[in-house]
Coordinates of C-alpha atoms in Angstrom, one line a residue:
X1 CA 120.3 88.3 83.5
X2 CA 117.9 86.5 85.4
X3 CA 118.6 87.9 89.1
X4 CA 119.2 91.5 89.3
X5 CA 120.0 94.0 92.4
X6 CA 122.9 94.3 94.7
X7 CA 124.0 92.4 97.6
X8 CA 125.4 94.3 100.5
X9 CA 128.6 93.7 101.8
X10 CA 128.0 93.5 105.0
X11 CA 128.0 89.0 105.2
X12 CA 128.4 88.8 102.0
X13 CA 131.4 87.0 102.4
X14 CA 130.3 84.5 104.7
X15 CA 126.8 83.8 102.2
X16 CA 128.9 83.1 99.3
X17 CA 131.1 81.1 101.2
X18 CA 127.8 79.0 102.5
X19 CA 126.3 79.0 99.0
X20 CA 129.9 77.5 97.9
X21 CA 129.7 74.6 100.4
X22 CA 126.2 73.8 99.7
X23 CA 127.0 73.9 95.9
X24 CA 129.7 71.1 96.2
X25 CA 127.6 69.6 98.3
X26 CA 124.5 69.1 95.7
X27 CA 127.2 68.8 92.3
X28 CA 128.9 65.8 94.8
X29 CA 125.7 64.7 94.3
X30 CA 124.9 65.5 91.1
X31 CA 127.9 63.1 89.8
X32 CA 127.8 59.8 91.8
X33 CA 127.6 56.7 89.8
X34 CA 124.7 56.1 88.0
X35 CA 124.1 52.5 89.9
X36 CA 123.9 54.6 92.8
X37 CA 121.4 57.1 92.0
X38 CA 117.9 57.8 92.6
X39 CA 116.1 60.3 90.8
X40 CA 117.8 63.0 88.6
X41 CA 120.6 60.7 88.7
X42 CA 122.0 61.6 92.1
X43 CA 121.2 60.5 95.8
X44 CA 117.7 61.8 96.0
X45 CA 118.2 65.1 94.2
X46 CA 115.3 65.3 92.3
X47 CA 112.5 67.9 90.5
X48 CA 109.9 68.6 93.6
X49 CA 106.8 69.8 92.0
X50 CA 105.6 72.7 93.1
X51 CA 101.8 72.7 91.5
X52 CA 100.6 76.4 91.2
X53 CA 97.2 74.8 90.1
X54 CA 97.2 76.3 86.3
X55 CA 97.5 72.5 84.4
X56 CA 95.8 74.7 81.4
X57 CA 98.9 76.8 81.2
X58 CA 102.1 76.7 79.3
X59 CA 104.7 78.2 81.6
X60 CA 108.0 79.5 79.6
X61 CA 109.0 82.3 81.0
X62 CA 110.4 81.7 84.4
X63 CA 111.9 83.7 86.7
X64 CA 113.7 83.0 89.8
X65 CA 114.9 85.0 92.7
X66 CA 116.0 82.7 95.5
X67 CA 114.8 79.6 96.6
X68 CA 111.8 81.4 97.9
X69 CA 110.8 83.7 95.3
X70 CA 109.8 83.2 91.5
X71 CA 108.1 84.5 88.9
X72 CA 106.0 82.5 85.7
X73 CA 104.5 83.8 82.8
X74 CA 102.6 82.0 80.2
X75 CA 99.7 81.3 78.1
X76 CA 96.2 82.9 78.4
X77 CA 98.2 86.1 79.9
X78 CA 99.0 84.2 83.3
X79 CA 101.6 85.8 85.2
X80 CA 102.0 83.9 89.4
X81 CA 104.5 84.6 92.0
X82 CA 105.2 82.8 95.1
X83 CA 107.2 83.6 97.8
X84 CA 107.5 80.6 100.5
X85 CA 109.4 78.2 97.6
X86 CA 106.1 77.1 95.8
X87 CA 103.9 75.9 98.7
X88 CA 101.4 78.9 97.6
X89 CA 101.0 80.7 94.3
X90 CA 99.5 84.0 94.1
X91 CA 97.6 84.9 90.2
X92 CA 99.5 87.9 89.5
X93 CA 98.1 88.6 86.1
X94 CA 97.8 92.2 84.2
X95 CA 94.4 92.9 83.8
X96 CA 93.1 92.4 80.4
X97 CA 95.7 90.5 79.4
X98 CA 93.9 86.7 79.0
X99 CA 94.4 86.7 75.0
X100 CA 98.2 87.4 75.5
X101 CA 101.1 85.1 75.8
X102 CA 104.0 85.8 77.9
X103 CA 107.2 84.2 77.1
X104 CA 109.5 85.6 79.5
X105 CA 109.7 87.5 82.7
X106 CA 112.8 89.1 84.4
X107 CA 112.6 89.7 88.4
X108 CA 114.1 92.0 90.2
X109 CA 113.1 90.9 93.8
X110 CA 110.0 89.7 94.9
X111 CA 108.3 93.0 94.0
X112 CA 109.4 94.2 91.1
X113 CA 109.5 92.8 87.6
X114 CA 109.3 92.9 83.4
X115 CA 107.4 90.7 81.5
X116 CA 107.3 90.4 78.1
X117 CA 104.3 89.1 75.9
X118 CA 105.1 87.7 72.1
X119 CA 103.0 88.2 68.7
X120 CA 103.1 90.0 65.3
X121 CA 102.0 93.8 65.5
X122 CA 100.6 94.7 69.0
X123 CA 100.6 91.8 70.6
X124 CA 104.1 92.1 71.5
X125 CA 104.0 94.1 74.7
X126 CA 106.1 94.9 77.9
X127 CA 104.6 95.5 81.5
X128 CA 106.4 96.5 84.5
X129 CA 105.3 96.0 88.1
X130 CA 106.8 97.5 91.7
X131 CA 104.5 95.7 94.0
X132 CA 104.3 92.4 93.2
X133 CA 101.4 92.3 90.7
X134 CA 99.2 94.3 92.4
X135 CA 99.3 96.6 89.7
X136 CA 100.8 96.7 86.4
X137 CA 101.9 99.3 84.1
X138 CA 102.3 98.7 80.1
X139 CA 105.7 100.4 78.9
X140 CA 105.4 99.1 75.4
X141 CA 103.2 98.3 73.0
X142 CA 104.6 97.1 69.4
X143 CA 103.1 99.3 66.5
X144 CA 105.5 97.8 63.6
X145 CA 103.2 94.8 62.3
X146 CA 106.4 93.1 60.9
X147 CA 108.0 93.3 64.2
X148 CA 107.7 90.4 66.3
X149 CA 109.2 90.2 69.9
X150 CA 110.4 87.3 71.8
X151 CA 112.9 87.4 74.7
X152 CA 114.2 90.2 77.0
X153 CA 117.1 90.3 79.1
X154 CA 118.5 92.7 81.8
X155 CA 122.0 94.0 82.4
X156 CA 121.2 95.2 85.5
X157 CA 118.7 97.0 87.9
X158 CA 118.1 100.2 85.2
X159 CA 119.4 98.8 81.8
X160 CA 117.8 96.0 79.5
X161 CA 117.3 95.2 76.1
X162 CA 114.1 93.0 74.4
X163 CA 114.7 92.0 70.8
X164 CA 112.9 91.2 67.7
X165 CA 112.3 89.0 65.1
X166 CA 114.1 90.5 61.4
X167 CA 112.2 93.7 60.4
X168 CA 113.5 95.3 57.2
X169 CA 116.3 92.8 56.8
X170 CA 117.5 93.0 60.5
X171 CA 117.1 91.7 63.8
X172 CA 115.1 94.6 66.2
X173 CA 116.5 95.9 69.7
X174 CA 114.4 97.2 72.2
X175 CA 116.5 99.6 74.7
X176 CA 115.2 100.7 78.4
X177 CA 117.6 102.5 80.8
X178 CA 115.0 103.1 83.6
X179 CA 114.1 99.8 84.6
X180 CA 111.9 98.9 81.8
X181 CA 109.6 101.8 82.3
X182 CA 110.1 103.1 78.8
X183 CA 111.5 101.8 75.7
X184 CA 113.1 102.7 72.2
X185 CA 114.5 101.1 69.2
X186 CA 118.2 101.2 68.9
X187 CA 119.9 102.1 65.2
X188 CA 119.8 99.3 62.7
X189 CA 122.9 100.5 61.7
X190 CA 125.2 98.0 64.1
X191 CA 122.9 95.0 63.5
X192 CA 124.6 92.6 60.7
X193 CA 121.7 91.5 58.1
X194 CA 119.8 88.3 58.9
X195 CA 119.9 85.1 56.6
X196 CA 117.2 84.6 54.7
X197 CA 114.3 82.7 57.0
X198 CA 116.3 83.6 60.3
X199 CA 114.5 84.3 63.3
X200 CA 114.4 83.9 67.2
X201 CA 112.8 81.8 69.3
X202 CA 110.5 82.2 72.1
X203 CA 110.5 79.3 73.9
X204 CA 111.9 79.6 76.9
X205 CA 113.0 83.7 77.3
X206 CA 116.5 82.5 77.3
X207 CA 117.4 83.6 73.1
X208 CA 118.3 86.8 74.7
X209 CA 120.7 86.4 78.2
X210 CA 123.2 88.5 79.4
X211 CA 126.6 88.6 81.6
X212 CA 128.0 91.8 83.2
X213 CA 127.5 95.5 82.6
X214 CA 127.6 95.7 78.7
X215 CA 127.7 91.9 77.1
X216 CA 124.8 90.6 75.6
X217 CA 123.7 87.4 73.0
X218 CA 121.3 86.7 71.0
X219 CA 120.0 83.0 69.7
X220 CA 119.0 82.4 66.0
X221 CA 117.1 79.6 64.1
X222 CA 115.5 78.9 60.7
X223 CA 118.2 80.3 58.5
X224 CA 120.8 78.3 56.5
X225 CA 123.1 78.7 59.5
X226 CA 122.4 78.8 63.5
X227 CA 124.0 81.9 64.5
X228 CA 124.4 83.5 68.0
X229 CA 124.9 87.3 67.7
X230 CA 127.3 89.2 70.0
X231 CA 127.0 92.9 71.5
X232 CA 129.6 94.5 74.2
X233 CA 127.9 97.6 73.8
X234 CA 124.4 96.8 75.3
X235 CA 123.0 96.2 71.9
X236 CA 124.4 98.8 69.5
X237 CA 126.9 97.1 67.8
X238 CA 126.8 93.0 67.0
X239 CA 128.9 90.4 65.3
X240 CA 127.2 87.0 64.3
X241 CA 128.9 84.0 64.0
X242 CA 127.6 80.3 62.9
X243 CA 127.4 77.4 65.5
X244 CA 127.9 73.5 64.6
X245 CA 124.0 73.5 66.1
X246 CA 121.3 72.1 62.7
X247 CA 119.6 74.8 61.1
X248 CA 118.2 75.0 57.7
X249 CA 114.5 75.0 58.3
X250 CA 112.1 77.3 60.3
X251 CA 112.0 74.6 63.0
X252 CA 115.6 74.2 63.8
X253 CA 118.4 76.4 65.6
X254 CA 119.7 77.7 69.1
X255 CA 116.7 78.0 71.2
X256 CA 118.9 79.1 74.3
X257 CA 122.0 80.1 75.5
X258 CA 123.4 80.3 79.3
X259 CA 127.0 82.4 79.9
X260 CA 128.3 82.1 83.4
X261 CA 131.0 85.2 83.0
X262 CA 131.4 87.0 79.3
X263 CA 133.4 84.1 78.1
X264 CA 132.3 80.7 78.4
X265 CA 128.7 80.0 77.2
X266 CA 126.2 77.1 76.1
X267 CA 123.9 76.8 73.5
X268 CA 121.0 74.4 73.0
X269 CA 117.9 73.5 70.7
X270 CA 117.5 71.4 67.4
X271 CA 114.7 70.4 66.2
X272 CA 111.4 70.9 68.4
X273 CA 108.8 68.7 66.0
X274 CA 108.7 65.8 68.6
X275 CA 108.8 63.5 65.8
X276 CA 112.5 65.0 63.8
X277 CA 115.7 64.1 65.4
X278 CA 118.0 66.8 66.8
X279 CA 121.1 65.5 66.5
X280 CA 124.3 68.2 67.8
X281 CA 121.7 70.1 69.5
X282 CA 124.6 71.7 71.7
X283 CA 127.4 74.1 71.5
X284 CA 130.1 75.5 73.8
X285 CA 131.7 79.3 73.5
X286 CA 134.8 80.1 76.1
X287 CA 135.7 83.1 74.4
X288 CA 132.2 84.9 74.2
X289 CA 131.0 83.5 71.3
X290 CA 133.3 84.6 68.4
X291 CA 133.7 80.4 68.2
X292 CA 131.7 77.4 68.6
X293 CA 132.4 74.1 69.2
X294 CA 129.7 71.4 69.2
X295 CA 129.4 69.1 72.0
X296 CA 131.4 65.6 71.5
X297 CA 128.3 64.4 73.6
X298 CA 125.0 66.4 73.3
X299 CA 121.7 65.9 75.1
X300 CA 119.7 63.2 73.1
X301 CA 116.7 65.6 71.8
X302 CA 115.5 69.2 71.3
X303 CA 116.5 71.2 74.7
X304 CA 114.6 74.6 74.7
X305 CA 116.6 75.9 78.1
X306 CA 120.0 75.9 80.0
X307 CA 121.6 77.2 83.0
X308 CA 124.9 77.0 84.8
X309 CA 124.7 75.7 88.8
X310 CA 125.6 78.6 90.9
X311 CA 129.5 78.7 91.7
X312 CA 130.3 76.3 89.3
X313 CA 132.6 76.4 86.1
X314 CA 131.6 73.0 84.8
X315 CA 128.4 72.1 85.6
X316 CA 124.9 72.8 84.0
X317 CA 121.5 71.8 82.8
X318 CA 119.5 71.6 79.8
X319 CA 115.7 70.9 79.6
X320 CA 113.4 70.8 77.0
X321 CA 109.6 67.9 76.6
X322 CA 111.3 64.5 76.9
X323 CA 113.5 65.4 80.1
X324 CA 116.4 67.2 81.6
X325 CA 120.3 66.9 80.8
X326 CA 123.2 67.5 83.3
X327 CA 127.0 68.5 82.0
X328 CA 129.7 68.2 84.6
X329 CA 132.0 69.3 82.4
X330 CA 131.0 72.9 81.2
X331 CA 129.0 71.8 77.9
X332 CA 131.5 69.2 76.3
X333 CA 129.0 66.2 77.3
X334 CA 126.2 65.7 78.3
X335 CA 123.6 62.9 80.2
X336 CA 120.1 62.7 80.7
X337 CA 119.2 62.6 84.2
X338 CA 115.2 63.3 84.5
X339 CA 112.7 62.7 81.3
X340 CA 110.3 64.9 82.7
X341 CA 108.8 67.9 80.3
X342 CA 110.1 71.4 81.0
X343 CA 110.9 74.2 78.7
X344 CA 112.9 76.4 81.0
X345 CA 115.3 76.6 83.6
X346 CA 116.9 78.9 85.8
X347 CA 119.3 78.8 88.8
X348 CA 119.8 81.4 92.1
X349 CA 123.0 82.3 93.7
X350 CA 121.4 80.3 96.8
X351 CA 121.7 77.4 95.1
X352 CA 118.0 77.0 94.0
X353 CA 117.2 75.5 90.6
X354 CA 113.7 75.7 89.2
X355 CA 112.1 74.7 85.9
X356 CA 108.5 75.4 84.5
X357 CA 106.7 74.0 81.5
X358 CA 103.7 72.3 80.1
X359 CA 100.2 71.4 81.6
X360 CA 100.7 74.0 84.4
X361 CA 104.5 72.1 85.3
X362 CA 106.6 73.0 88.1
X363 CA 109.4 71.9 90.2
X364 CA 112.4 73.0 92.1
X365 CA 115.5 71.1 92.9
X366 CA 115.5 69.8 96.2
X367 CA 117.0 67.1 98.3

């Protein structure tokens, strides 16, 4: 869950209905003819770069709060923040942290957020900050060298989960119920084994998402089968079942999944060798996973991130290096409307859409 805190009631109603309007609005636009289109594929919707200045960074962990406010975290331990819709960036880094790589980040407001930094042994680590990179506070250090952590995901405010790469035969959960200030290894004991070679991936901090209070998913690749594992118990008990998505060697699998309610999900990925095809390199769920159908027309390559459009039950993107894919029709087809490189995505309730990816990239949806 990419967005956390409540909303008051108090104009709530009228917001949502705005956000509504100005969603129609922007999937009108989304959808006209392709002879009439400019870029992105719709009347001058496009990707507006919003340069933070870091063109030596890999940004794939992205997240974002509004159209005002997001968070990136990448290579070389870079963490930035802006919050007047990318015209400034601050360097929000942990100090200490330049041999790190963080592959995900999950906000809570323009203050307060998680990120999470990938590797074998101890270089898998968590840090939590409550005023806006100023400081930063390291909640969790990996000790386990076989343990290997790549995506985190939030229920809520309090309650999160971070997971790992197999260790002893099984993927590992990572539990906080205080905001990510402390951590502790659920029981193996409602994890299902893992195929033989399966793993996560960390490319894009969307192999672990969540929807509502308890329900919670969780991408594989590299095994004989690409599997997305299932929890309604915030990680204590899963069930895995196999998508029509390629598999079969350490390069192929679900690299992401998006749910817009606890029922109807996507998955993307393939192949990510630029040079191997990834052909059905996308999935639909619409009863929370326990089936998957592949799409009848999937994006053309390798996606590494997806995200439904705010207020909308059929329409979504996909992104991954050779460009970005639109669905109008909740994950049954597909069509590439941008071939610019980004490796993740994520969408606010305002209707703001930003991606992040290679050579410092950055853009947000814009008219």
């Amino acid at each position: 869950m990419r967005r956390l805190g409540s909303t008051r009631r108090r104009g709530r109603t009228s917001r949502l209905v705005a956000a509504g309007v100005a969603c129609g609005a922007a999937l009108a636009a989304l959808t006209v003819p392709a002879a009439e289109a400019g870029p992105l594929g719709q009347g001058g919707l496009h990707w507006a770069a919003k340069d933070p200045g870091t063109p030596q960074v890999r940004f794939r962990g992205l997240a974002a709060v509004d159209r005002h406010t997001a968070w990136l975290a990448g290579t070389a331990g870079t963490v930035l923040r802006t919050t007047d819709g990318g015209a400034s960036w601050r360097n929000v880094s942990p100090p200490g942290a330049g041999d790190l790589q963080f592959r995900d980040v999950e906000a809570f407001d323009a203050r307060r957020a998680v990120v999470l930094a990938i590797g074998e042994g101890e270089t898998s680590r968590v840090y939590r900050t409550d005023d806006g990179g100023a400081t930063w506070t390291e909640s969790f250090r990996n000790t386990d060298p076989k343990a290997f952590y790549d995506c985190l995901a939030f229920f809520d405010r309090r309650h999160g989960l971070a997971m790992s790469d197999p260790v002893d035969g099984r993927f590992r959960i990572l539990s906080t119920s205080d905001g990510g200030r402390s951590w502790r290894v659920l029981p193996a004991d409602g994890m299902p084994p893992a195929l033989d070679g399966e793993a996560g991936f960390a490319a894009s901090g969307q192999c672990l998402v969540t929807s509502g209070p308890k329900d919670v998913w969780l991408a594989t690749g590299g095994g004989a089968h690409a599997r997305v594992l299932h929890s309604a118990d915030r990680g204590l008990t899963w069930t895995a079942t196999g998508t029509p998505v390629p598999a079969g060697d350490p390069a192929r699998g679900v690299f992401a999944l998006a749910f817009r309610d606890r029922a109807h999900g996507l998955a993307v990925g393939g192949d990510y060798r630029p040079d191997q095809a990834s052909p059905q390199a996308a999935a639909v769920t619409a009863d929370g996973g326990r089936t998957w159908t592949p799409a009848a027309t999937p994006p053309p390559a390798y996606r590494s991130g997806a995200a439904w459009l705010p207020h909308s039950r059929t329409a979504a993107l996909a992104v991954g290096p050779t460009g970005t894919d639109l669905t109008t029709d909740a994950g049954r087809t597909w069509r590439t409307i941008d071939t610019g490189s980004y490796d993740t995505v994520d969408c606010t309730p305002d209707l703001s859409c930003w991606a992040a990816g290679e050579q410092g990239r950055v853009a947000r949806l814009e008219r």
